[in-house]
Tab-separated table of C-alpha atoms and ligand atoms in Angstrom:
chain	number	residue	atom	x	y	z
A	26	UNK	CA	14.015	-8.727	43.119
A	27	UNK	CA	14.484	-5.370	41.457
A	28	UNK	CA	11.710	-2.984	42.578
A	29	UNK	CA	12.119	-0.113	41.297
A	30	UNK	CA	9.547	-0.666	38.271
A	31	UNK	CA	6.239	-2.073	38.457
A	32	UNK	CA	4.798	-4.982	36.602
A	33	UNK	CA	2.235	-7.341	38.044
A	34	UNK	CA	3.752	-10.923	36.507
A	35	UNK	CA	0.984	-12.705	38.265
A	36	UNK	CA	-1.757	-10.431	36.723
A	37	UNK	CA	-0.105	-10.328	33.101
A	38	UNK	CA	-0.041	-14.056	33.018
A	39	UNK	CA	-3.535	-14.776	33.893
A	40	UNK	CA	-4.251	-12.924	29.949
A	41	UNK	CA	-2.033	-15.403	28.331
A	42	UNK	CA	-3.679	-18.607	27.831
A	43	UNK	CA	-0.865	-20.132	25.952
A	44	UNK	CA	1.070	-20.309	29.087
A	45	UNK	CA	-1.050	-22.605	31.028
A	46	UNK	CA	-0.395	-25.499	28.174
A	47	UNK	CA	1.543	-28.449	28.580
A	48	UNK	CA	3.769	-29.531	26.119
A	49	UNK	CA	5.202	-33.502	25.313
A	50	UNK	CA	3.401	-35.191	28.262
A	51	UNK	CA	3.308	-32.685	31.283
A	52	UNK	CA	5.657	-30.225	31.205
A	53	UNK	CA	4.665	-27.016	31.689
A	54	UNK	CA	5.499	-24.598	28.831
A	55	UNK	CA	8.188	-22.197	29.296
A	56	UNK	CA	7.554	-19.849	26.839
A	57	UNK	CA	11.553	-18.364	25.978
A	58	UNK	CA	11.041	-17.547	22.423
A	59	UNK	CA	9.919	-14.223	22.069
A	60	UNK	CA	12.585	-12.645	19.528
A	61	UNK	CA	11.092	-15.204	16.927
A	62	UNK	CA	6.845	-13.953	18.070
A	63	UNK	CA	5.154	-12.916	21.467
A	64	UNK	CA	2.327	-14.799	22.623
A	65	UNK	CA	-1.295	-12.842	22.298
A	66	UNK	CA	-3.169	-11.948	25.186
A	67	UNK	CA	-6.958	-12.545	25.617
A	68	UNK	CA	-7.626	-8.830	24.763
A	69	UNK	CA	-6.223	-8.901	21.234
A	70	UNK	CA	-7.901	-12.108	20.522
A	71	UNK	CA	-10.953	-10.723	21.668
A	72	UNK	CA	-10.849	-7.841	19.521
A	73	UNK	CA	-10.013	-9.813	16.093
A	74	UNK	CA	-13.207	-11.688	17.513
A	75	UNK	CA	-15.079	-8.732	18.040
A	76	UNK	CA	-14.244	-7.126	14.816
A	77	UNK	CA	-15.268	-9.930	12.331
A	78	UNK	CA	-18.283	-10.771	14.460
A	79	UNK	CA	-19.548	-7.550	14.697
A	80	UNK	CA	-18.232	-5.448	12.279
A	81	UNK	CA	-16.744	-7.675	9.521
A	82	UNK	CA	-16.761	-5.207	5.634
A	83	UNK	CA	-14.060	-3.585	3.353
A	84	UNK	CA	-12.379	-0.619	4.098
A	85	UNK	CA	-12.508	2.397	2.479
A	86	UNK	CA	-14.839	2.166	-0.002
A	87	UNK	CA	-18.169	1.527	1.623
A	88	UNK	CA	-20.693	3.711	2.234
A	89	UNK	CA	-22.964	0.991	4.214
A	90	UNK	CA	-22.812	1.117	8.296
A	91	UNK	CA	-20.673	-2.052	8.737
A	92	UNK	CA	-17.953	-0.615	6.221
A	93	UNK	CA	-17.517	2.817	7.553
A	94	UNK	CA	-17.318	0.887	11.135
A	95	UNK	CA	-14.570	-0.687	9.812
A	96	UNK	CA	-12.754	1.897	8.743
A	97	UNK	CA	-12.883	4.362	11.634
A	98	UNK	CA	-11.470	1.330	13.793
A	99	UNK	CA	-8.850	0.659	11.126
A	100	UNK	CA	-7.691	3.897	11.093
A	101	UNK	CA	-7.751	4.448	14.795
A	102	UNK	CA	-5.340	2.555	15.156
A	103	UNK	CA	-3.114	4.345	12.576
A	104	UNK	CA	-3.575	7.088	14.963
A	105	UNK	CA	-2.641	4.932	18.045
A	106	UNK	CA	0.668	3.375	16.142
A	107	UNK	CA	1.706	7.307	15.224
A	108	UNK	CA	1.168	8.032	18.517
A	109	UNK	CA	2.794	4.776	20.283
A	110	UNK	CA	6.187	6.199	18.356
A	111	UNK	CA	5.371	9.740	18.461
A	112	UNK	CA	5.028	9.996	14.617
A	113	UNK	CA	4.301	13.542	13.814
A	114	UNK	CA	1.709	12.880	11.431
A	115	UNK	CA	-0.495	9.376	11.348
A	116	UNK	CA	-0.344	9.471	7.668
A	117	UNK	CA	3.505	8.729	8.375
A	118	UNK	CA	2.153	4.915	9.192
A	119	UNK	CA	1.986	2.653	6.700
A	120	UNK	CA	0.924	-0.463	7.899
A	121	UNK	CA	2.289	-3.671	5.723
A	122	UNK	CA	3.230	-7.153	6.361
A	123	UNK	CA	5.564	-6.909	9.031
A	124	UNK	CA	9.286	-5.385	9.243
A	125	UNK	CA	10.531	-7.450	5.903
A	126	UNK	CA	7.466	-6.058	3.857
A	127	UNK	CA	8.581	-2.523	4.771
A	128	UNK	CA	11.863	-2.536	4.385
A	129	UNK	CA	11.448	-4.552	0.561
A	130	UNK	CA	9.067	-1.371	0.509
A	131	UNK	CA	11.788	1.477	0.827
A	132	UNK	CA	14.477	-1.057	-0.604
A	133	UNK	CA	12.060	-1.219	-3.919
A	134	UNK	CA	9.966	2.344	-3.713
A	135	UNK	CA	12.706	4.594	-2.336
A	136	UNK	CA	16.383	2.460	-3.232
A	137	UNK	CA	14.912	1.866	-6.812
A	138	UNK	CA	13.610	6.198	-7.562
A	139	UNK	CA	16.425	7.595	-5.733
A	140	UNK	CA	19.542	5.525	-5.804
A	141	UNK	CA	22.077	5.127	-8.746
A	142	UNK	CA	24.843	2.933	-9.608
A	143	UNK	CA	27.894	2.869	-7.136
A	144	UNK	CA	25.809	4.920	-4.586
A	145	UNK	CA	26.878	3.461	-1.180
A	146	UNK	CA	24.068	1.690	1.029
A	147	UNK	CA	25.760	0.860	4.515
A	148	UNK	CA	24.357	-1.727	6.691
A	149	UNK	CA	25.142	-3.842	9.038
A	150	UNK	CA	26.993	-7.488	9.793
A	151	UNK	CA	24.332	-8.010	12.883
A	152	UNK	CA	21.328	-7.407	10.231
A	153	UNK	CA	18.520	-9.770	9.989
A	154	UNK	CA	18.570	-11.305	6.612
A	155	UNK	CA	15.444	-8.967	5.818
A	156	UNK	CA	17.866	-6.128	6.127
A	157	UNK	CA	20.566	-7.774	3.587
A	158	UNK	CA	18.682	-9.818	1.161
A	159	UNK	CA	16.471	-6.674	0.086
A	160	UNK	CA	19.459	-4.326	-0.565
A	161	UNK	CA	21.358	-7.599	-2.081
A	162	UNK	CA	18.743	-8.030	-4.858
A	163	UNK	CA	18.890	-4.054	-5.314
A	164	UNK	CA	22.551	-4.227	-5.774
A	165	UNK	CA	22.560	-7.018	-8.014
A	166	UNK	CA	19.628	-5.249	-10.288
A	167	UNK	CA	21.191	-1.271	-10.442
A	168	UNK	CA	24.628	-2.006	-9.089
A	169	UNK	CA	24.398	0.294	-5.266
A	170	UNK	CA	27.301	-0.985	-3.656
A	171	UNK	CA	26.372	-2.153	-0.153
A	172	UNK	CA	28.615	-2.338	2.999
A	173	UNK	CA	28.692	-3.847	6.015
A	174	UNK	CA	30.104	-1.910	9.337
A	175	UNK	CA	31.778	-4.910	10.892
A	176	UNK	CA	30.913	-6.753	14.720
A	177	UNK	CA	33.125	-6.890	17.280
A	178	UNK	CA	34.234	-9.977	19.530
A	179	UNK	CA	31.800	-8.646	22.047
A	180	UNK	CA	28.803	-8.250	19.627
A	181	UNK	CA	29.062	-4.413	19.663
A	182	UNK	CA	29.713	-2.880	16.310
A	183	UNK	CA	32.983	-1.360	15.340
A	184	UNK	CA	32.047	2.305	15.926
A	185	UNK	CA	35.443	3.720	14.531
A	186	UNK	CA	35.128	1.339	10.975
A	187	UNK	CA	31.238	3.040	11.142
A	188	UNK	CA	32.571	6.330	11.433
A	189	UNK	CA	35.138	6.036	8.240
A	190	UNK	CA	32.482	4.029	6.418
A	191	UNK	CA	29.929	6.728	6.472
A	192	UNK	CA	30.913	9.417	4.160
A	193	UNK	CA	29.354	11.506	1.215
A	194	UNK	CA	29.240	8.534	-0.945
A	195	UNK	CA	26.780	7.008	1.363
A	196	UNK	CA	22.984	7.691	0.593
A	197	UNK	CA	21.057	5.377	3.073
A	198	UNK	CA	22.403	3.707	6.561
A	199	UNK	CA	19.824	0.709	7.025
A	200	UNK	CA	20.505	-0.635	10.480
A	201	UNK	CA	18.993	-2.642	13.583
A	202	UNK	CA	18.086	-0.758	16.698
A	203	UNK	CA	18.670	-4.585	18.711
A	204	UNK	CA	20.156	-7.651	17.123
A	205	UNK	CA	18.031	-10.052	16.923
A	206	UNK	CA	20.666	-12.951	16.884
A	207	UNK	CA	22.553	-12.093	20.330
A	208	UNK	CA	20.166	-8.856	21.923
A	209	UNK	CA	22.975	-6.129	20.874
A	210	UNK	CA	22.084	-2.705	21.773
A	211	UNK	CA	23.214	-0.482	18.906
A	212	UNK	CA	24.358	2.626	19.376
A	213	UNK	CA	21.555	4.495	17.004
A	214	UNK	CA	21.481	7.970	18.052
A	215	UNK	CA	25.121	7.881	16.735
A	216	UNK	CA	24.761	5.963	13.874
A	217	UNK	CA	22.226	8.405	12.473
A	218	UNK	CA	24.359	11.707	13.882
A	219	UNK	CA	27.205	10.090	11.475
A	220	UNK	CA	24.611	9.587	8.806
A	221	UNK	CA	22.693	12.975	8.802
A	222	UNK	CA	26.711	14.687	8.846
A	223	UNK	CA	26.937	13.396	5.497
A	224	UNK	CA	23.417	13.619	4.547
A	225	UNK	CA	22.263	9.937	4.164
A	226	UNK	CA	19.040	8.855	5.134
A	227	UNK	CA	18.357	6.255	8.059
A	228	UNK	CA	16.127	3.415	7.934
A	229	UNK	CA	15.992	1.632	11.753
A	230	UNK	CA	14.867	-2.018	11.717
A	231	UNK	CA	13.166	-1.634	15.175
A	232	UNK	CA	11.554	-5.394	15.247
A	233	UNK	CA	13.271	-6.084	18.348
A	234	UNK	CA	13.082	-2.425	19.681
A	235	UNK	CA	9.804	-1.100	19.293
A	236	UNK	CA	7.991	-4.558	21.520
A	237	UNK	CA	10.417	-3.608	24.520
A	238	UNK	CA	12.008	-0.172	24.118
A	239	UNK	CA	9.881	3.258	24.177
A	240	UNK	CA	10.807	4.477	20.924
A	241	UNK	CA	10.423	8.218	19.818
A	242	UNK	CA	10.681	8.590	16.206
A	243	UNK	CA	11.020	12.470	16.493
A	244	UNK	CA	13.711	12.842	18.842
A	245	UNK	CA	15.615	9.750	17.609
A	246	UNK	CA	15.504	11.517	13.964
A	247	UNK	CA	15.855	8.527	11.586
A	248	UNK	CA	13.667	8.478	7.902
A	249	UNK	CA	12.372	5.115	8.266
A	250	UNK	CA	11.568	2.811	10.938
A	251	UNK	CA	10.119	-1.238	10.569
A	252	UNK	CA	8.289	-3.356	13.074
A	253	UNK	CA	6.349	-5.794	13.178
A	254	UNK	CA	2.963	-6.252	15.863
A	255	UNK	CA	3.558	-10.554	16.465
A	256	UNK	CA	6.873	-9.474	18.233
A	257	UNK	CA	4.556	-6.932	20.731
A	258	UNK	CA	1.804	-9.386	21.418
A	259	UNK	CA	-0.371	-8.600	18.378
A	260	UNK	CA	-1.112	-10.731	15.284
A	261	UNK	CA	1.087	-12.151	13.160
A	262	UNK	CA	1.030	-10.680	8.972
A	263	UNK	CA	1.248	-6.973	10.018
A	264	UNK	CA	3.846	-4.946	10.657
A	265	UNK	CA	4.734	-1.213	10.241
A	266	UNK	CA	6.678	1.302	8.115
A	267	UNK	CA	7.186	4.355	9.364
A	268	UNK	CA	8.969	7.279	7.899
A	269	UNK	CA	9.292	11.163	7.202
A	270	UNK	CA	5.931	12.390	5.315
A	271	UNK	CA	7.829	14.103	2.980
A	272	UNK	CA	10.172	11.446	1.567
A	273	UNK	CA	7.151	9.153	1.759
A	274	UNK	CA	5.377	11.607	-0.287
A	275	UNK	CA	8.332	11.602	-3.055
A	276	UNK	CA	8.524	7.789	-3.394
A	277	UNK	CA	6.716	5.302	-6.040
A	278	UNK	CA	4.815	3.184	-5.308
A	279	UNK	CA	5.444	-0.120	-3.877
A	280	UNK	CA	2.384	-3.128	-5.062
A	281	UNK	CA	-0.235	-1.629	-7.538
A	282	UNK	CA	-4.059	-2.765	-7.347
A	283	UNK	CA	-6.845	-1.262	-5.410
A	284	UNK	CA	-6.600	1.559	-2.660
A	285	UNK	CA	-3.550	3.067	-3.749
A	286	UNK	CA	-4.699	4.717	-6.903
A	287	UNK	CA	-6.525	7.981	-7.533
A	288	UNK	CA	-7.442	7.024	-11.346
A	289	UNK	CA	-6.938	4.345	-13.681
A	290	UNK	CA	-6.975	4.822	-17.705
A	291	UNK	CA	-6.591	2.475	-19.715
A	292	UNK	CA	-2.788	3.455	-20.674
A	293	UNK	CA	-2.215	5.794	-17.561
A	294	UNK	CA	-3.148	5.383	-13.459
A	295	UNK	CA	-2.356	8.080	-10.720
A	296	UNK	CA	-1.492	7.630	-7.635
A	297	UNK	CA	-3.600	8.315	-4.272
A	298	UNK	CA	-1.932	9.697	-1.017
A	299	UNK	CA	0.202	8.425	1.800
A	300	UNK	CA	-0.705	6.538	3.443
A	301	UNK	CA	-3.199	5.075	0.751
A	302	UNK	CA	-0.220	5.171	-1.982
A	303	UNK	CA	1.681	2.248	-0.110
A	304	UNK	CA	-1.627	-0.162	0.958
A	305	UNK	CA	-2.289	-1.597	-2.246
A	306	UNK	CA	-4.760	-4.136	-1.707
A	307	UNK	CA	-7.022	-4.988	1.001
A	308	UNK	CA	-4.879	-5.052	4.500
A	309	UNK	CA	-4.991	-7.312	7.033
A	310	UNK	CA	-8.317	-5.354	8.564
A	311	UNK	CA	-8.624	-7.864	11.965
A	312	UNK	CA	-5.023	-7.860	12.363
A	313	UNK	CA	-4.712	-3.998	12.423
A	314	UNK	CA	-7.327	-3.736	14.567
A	315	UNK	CA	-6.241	-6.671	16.837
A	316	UNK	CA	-2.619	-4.936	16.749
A	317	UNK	CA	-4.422	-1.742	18.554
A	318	UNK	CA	-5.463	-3.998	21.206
A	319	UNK	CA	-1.537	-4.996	21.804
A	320	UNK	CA	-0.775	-1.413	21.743
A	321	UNK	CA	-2.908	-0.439	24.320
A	322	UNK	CA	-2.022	-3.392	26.414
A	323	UNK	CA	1.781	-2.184	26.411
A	324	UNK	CA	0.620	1.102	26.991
A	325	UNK	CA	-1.443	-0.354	30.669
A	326	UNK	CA	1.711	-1.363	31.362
A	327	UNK	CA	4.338	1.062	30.407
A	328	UNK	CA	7.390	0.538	27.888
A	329	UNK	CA	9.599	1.985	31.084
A	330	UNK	CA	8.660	-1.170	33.031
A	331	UNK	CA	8.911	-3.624	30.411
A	332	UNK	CA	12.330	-2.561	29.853
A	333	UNK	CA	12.998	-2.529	33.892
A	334	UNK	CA	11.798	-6.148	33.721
A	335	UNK	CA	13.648	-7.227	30.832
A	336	UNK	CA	17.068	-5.763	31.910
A	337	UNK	CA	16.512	-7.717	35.711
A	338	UNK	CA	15.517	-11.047	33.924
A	339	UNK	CA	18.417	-10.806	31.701
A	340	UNK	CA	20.611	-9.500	34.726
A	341	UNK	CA	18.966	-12.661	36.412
A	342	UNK	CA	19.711	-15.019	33.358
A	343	UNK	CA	23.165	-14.171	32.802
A	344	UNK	CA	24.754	-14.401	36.532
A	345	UNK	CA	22.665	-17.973	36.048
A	346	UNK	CA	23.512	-19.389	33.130
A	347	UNK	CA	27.375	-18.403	33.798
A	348	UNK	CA	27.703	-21.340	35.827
A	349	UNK	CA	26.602	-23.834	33.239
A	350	UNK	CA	29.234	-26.190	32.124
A	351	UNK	CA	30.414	-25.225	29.051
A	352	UNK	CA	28.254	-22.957	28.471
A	353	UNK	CA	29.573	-19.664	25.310
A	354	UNK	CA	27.577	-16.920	26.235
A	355	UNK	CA	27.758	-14.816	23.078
A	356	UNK	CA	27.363	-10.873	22.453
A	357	UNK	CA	27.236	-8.058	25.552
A	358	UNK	CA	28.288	-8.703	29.716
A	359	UNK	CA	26.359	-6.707	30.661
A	360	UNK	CA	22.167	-7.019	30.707
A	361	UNK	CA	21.818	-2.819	29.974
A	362	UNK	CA	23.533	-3.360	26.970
A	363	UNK	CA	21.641	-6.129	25.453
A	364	UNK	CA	17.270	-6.473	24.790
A	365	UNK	CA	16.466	-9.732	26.647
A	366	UNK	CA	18.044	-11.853	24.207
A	367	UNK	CA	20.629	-14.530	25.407
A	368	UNK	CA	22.071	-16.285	22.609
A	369	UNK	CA	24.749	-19.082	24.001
A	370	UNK	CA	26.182	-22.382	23.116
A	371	UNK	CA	27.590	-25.557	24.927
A	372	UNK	CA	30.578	-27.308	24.333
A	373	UNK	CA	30.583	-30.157	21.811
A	374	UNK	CA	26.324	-29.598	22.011
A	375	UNK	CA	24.862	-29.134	18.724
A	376	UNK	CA	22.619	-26.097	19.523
A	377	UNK	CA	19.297	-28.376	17.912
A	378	UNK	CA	20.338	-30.769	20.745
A	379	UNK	CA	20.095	-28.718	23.027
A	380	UNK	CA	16.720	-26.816	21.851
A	381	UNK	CA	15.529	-30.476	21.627
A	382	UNK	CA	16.233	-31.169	25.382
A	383	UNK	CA	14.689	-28.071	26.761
A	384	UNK	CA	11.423	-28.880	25.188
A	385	UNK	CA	11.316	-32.136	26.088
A	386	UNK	CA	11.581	-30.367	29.499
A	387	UNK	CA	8.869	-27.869	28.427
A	388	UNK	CA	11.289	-24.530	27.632
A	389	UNK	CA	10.773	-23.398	23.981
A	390	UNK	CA	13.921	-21.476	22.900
A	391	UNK	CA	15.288	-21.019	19.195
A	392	UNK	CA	18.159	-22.988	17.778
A	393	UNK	CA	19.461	-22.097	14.503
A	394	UNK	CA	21.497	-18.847	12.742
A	395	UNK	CA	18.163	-16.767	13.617
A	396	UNK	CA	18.187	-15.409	10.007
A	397	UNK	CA	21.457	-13.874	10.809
A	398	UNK	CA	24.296	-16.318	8.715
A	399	UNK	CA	26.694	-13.207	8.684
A	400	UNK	CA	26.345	-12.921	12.789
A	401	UNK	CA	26.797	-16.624	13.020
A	402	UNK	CA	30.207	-16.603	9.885
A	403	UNK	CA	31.271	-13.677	13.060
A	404	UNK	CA	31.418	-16.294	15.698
A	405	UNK	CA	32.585	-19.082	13.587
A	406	UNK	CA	29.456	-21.291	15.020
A	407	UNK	CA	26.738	-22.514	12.544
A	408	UNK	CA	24.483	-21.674	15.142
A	409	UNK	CA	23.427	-21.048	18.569
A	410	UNK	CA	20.741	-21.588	20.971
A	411	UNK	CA	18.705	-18.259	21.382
A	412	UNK	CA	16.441	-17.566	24.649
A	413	UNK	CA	14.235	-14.575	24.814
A	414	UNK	CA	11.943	-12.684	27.234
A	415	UNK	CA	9.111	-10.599	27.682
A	416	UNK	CA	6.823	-9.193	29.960
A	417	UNK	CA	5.144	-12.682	31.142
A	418	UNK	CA	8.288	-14.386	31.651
A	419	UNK	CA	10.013	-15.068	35.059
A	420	UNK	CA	12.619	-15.535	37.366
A	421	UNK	CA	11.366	-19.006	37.999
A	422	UNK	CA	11.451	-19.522	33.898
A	423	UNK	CA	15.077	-19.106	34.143
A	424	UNK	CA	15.456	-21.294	36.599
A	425	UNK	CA	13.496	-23.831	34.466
A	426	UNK	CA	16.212	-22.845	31.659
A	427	UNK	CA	19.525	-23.888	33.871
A	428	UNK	CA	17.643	-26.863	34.928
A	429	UNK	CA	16.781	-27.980	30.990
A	430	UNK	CA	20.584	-27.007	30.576
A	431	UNK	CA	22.114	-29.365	33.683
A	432	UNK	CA	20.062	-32.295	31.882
A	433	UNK	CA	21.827	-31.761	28.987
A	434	UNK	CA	25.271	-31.247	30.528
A	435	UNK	CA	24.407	-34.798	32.311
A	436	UNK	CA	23.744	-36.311	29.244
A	437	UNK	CA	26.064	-35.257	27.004
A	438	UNK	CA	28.916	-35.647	29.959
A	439	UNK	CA	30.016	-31.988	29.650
A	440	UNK	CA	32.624	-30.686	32.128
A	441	UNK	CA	33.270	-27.047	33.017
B	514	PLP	N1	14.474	-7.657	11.718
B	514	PLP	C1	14.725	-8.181	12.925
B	514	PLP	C2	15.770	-7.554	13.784
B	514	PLP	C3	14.014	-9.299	13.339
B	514	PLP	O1	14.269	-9.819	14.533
B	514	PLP	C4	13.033	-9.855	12.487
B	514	PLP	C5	12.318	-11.076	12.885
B	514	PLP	O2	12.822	-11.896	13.623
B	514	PLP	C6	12.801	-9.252	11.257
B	514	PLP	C7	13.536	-8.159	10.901
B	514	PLP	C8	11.761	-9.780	10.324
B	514	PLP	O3	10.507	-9.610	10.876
B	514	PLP	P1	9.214	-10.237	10.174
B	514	PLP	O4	9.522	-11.695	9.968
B	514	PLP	O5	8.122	-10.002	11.150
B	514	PLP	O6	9.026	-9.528	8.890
């Protein structure tokens, strides 16, 4: 066992209830799943609880006890999000729908004001379909062009094609911190030294960074950054955008309606203020405040040792699963280089078989393209069989992992 951080597994699952269930007739869950949502521990559901029992009312715009409650909690935790990234300013937080709302946000409020035809957008082939289909639909409507730096055999992107693909055409480099799909580590400080050399913008997608990395918008130097709070224990419909007050300040609006106006005619309407300007609309009030609850639980713990933890499971995981008859371990070697993502396959296995098994032995893992077709075209596999970790998981989960696999190499006769 790697000692050198500190995380109390024992402790940390006692506040997950979801872990103690049994799943298809006695099998204990094992919960390997986490790039797709965390579980929620019994703080954050207490809080939602707390919030609409005792202090359920509209934001913003009441002047009665329960209303003005509601809003100081709300926008603590603006305050606690800016300060969980080290955002500059808290009006730099926009809270949305999760990572896909906020990048369709600067896709549709920044892409739409500031691009023109044949400007160059440059993301990724290991983007999450929320991070192609967005700038897809903007090409398609003002004619961008969009480009994709290209993955390597090994998962990594190709850093030279990056460097040649970035150049004064290019207005916006919209890329993921950690693949989703097979745990990549990308090389972002880079990508946004090649981007600010030629003056682009950078929008991060840190949905798999920001629940397991300490992120630190201010030294990392990017103009937007997405995440969502059901990837980092919190509840599932909000997420975050984060970016640069002034180029916030200079976009359009995204959704019109309530909140985000300063006056209405009836041919003319103003805007109101960041953060206001983009939170058209009541929010998701309990979830915001239910998201603080996750962010001060990570904090307890400290992003340092949840990325210790993740890097010895995965360590742990991949000198395991090695051994597994025919088993493709896709994307990095080595465990620094990857989140704690394993994305694998096994010989003449369809991946939904194999998902299928491991639940029936109680281990809930992801098969499918993980809303990454492009990384999947890459491998020349329709799909693969993704397992994932965070801070509750264990050794002994793994374990329960090779075992689901070996039942599955029985079965299906597969030799190494
Ligand atoms: N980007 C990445 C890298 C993701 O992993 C995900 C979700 O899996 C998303 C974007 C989309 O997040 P959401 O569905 O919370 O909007």
């Amino acid at each position: 066992m790697n000692t050198s951080y500190q995380l109390d597994v024992d402790k940390i699952r006692r506040d997950f209830p979801t872990l103690k269930r049994e799943v298809n007739s006695g099998a204990s869950l094992v919960y390997l799943d986490n790039a797709a949502t965390s579980l929620r521990p019994i703080q954050v559901m207490a809080q939602i609880t707390r919030f609409y029992r005792d202090h359920n009312s509209n934001i913003h715009r009441g002047v009665h006890t329960l209303s003005v409650e509601a809003t100081e909690m709300f926008e603590n935790i603006r305050s606690k999000v800016g300060k969980f990234i080290n955002a500059e300013d808290s009006r730099e937080v926009i809270f949305t729908r999760g990572t896909t709302e906020s990048i369709n946000l600067v896709v549709n409020s920044w892409g739409r004001k500031f691009l023109k035809p044949n400007d160059e957008v440059i993301i990724s082939e290991l983007e999450h379909h929320s991070n192609i289909v967005p700038w897809q639909m903007l090409r398609d409507s003002i004619g961008i062009k969009l480009k994709y730096i290209p993955m390597l055999d090994n998962g990594h992107l190709d850093m030279d094609v990056a460097e040649s693909m970035i150049n004064s055409k290019t207005k916006i480099v919209s890329i993921t911190a950690v693949s989703n799909a097979l745990g990549t580590i990308i090389p972002i400080e880079k990508v946004i030294s090649l981007a600010k050399k030629q003056g682009a913008l950078v929008l991060v997608d840190c949905a798999q960074s920001v629940p397991h990395l300490k992120v630190d918008v201010q030294s990392l130097g990017a103009d937007f950054m997405a995440f969502s709070a059901h990837k980092m224990l919190g509840p599932t419909g909000v997420g975050v955008l984060w970016g640069k007050f002034d180029i916030l300040d200079s976009m359009d609006p995204f959704l019109g309606g309530g909140d985000m106006i300063l006056t209405v005619n009836m041919d003319h309407s103003t805007w109101a203020e960041i953060p206001s300007k983009f939170e058209a609309g009541t929010p998701n009030i309990g979830g915001v405040i239910g998201f603080g609850a996750a962010i001060d639980y990570l904090n307890d713990i400290g992003m340092e040792n949840i990325r210790a933890h993740e890097v010895d499971l995965t360590d742990y995981a991949l000198q395991k699963m090695i051994d597994v008859p025919g088993i493709t371990i896709f994307g990095p070697n080595l465990a620094k280089e990857r989140g704690g993502v394993i994305s694998f396959a096994l010989e003449n296995v369809h991946p939904h078989d194999i998902g299928q098994i491991l639940d029936d032995n109680g281990v809930a893992v992801r098969a499918g393209h993980h809303c990454a077709q492009p990384v999947m075209n890459a491998l020349g596999v329709p799909a693969t069989v993704r397992a994932s970790f965070y801070i509750y998981n264990t050794r002994e989960d793994i374990d329960a992992l090779v075992n689901g696999l070996s039942v599955t190499t029985d079965l299906f006769g597969v030799k190494s």
